[in-house]
Every structure is written in C-alpha cells, then in structure tokens.
Amino acid sequence: MTIKVGDKLPQATFRVMTPEGPAPKTTDDLFKGRKVVFFAVPGAFTPTCHKNHLPGYLAKAGEIKAKGVDAILVTSTNDVFVLDAWAKATGASGIIEFLSDGNADFAKEIGLSMDGSGFGMGTRSRRYSMLVEDGEVKALNVEEAAGKADLSGAETMLSQL
C-alpha cells in the first residue's frame, strides 16, 4: 500500500555520511518533532535528478527554510558513498541532508519503489516529495514518470508550505 497524507512514516534506518564515516539515522532521528521537506530521486547523478530535481531544492533552500522548515532531506537508493560524492559535487553539503536507502527498504515500505532493472538500475525509489511534520505526512507529490520533476519539485513544495 502506498503511503498517503495523514499517515505516519514507518520506522526505517537510512545511512548518512559523517566525519567518522557512514552512520545510521532512523526516521525518529530525522523527523520526530521537526518540520521537514523530504524528497526522493531514483538515482544520484542521473540526468533529471542531477540537473533538475536537486538543483531546484538547492536554489530554493533559503526560501523553504524561511517558511519554518527545520531540514531538507533527499533520499536515493544509491549507497552512502555515492550520495556523499553527489552532495559534494553539487555544493549541497550542509544545506540538504543526503540519506541512503541502499536496499530500497524504505521505498518498498512506503509503496514508492520502482523496478529500474530494464535500465540496469535494479530496484529504485520513485520520484516524490513530501512535507513531514513530526513524522506525519502533510503533503505528498508523486511523479508518474521518472524523468519528470514537476509535481515533486521545489516550486510545488514551496506552494504547499
């Protein structure tokens, strides 16, 4: 079943890069008591993700946070090392937090995984954005096509804050 507005996020553990190396962060660590803009991409460095989706959130980060948002988080099914490299390559380190869902466990749990094996990519996350307050989904925007970042982009999210 796909997650919907009003649902609580399930318990999950992501991997993040820290100065000491990879470390786990749970949904409670990331969302409990916080207002968070959370978006997902099928893959770091892939054309739509790298040239459109992430840059939109990076460009609008100040406006988003000015609306009372505590954090902007992005997740992908890439490993934590790839996401760390992506954060550095885009200049998003320290502005957006990158969460690895390497086995797509979270994407599967919320019903937003997709089969990218036809493209040699295995199980991936669908592209979406959500506004989460204290672990509860307040807004959810899921793209129908993986190559589009319109519904799930920063402009749409800003209009929902």
Coordinates of C-alpha atoms in Angstrom, one line a residue:
M1 CA 0.0 0.0 0.0
T2 CA 1.3 3.5 -0.9
I3 CA 1.7 6.0 1.9
K4 CA -0.7 8.9 1.9
V5 CA -1.3 12.2 3.5
G6 CA -2.2 11.7 7.2
D7 CA 0.0 8.6 7.5
K8 CA 2.9 8.3 9.9
L9 CA 6.3 7.4 8.3
P10 CA 7.3 3.8 9.1
Q11 CA 10.3 3.1 11.2
A12 CA 13.3 2.8 9.0
T13 CA 17.0 3.3 9.1
F14 CA 18.9 5.3 6.5
R15 CA 22.7 5.6 6.1
V16 CA 24.4 9.1 6.2
M17 CA 27.9 10.1 5.9
T18 CA 29.6 11.7 8.9
P19 CA 33.2 12.9 9.5
E20 CA 33.7 9.5 11.1
G21 CA 32.2 7.6 8.1
P22 CA 28.8 6.0 7.4
A23 CA 26.3 6.1 10.2
P24 CA 22.7 5.0 10.7
K25 CA 19.9 7.5 11.2
T26 CA 16.3 6.4 11.9
T27 CA 13.1 8.0 10.9
D28 CA 12.7 9.2 14.5
D29 CA 16.2 10.8 14.4
L30 CA 15.2 12.7 11.2
F31 CA 11.6 13.6 11.6
K32 CA 10.5 13.4 15.3
G33 CA 9.5 16.9 16.5
R34 CA 10.5 18.5 13.2
K35 CA 9.0 20.1 10.1
V36 CA 10.9 18.5 7.2
V37 CA 10.8 18.8 3.4
F38 CA 11.7 15.3 2.1
F39 CA 12.2 14.3 -1.5
A40 CA 13.3 11.2 -3.3
V41 CA 15.2 10.6 -6.5
P42 CA 15.7 7.4 -8.5
G43 CA 19.5 7.9 -8.7
A44 CA 22.3 10.4 -7.9
F45 CA 24.0 11.9 -10.9
T46 CA 21.2 10.7 -13.2
P47 CA 20.1 13.5 -15.7
T48 CA 16.8 14.6 -14.1
C49 CA 17.9 14.1 -10.6
H50 CA 21.3 15.9 -11.1
K51 CA 20.3 18.7 -13.4
N52 CA 16.7 19.5 -12.3
H53 CA 15.4 18.0 -9.1
L54 CA 18.2 18.5 -6.6
P55 CA 19.3 21.9 -8.1
G56 CA 15.7 23.2 -7.6
Y57 CA 15.8 22.4 -3.9
L58 CA 19.3 23.8 -3.5
A59 CA 18.3 27.1 -5.2
K60 CA 15.2 27.4 -3.0
A61 CA 16.6 26.1 0.3
G62 CA 16.7 29.6 1.9
E63 CA 13.0 30.3 0.9
I64 CA 12.0 26.8 2.1
K65 CA 13.7 27.2 5.5
A66 CA 12.3 30.7 5.9
K67 CA 8.8 29.1 6.0
G68 CA 9.7 27.3 9.2
V69 CA 11.2 24.1 7.8
D70 CA 13.8 22.6 10.0
A71 CA 15.5 20.5 7.4
I72 CA 15.5 19.5 3.7
L73 CA 16.3 15.8 3.2
V74 CA 16.8 13.8 0.0
T75 CA 16.9 10.1 -0.3
S76 CA 18.0 7.7 -3.0
T77 CA 18.7 4.0 -3.3
N78 CA 22.4 4.8 -4.0
D79 CA 24.9 3.8 -1.4
V80 CA 26.1 6.4 1.2
F81 CA 29.4 6.9 -0.6
V82 CA 27.8 7.9 -3.9
L83 CA 25.4 10.2 -2.1
D84 CA 28.3 11.8 -0.2
A85 CA 30.1 12.4 -3.6
W86 CA 26.9 13.8 -5.0
A87 CA 26.4 16.2 -2.1
K88 CA 30.0 17.5 -2.6
A89 CA 29.8 17.7 -6.4
T90 CA 26.6 19.8 -6.2
G91 CA 27.6 22.1 -3.3
A92 CA 24.6 20.8 -1.3
S93 CA 26.6 19.6 1.7
G94 CA 25.4 21.3 4.8
I95 CA 22.3 22.6 3.1
I96 CA 20.5 19.4 2.2
E97 CA 21.0 16.1 4.1
F98 CA 21.5 13.1 1.9
L99 CA 20.0 9.7 3.1
S100 CA 21.0 6.4 1.6
D101 CA 18.2 3.8 1.2
G102 CA 20.7 1.5 -0.4
N103 CA 18.5 -1.6 -0.4
A104 CA 15.3 0.3 -1.1
D105 CA 13.8 -0.9 2.2
F106 CA 12.2 2.5 2.9
A107 CA 10.9 3.0 -0.7
K108 CA 9.3 -0.5 -0.6
E109 CA 7.8 0.1 2.9
I110 CA 6.0 3.2 1.8
G111 CA 4.9 1.7 -1.6
L112 CA 7.1 4.0 -3.7
S113 CA 9.7 1.7 -5.1
M114 CA 10.0 1.0 -8.8
D115 CA 11.7 -1.6 -11.0
G116 CA 14.6 0.0 -12.9
S117 CA 16.1 -3.3 -14.0
G118 CA 15.2 -2.5 -17.6
F119 CA 17.8 0.3 -17.4
G120 CA 20.3 -1.8 -15.4
M121 CA 19.4 0.0 -12.2
G122 CA 17.6 -2.6 -10.1
T123 CA 15.1 -1.5 -7.5
R124 CA 14.9 2.2 -7.1
S125 CA 12.7 4.8 -5.4
R126 CA 10.1 6.6 -7.4
R127 CA 10.5 10.4 -7.6
Y128 CA 8.4 12.2 -5.0
S129 CA 8.4 15.0 -2.4
M130 CA 6.6 15.2 0.9
L131 CA 6.2 17.6 3.7
V132 CA 6.5 15.8 7.0
E133 CA 5.7 17.2 10.4
D134 CA 6.6 15.2 13.5
G135 CA 6.7 12.0 11.4
E136 CA 3.3 12.6 9.7
V137 CA 2.9 13.2 6.0
K138 CA 1.2 16.5 5.4
A139 CA 1.7 16.8 1.7
L140 CA 2.7 14.2 -0.9
N141 CA 3.7 14.7 -4.6
V142 CA 4.5 11.6 -6.6
E143 CA 5.7 11.8 -10.2
E144 CA 4.1 9.5 -12.7
A145 CA 7.2 9.5 -15.0
A146 CA 10.7 9.0 -13.5
G147 CA 12.1 11.6 -16.0
K148 CA 9.9 14.4 -14.7
A149 CA 10.5 16.6 -11.6
D150 CA 7.5 18.9 -11.8
L151 CA 5.0 17.7 -9.2
S152 CA 7.8 16.9 -6.8
G153 CA 9.9 19.9 -7.4
A154 CA 10.9 22.8 -5.1
E155 CA 8.3 25.2 -6.6
T156 CA 5.4 22.9 -5.8
M157 CA 6.7 22.3 -2.3
L158 CA 7.1 26.0 -1.7
S159 CA 3.4 26.5 -2.7
Q160 CA 2.4 23.8 -0.1
L161 CA 4.3 25.4 2.9

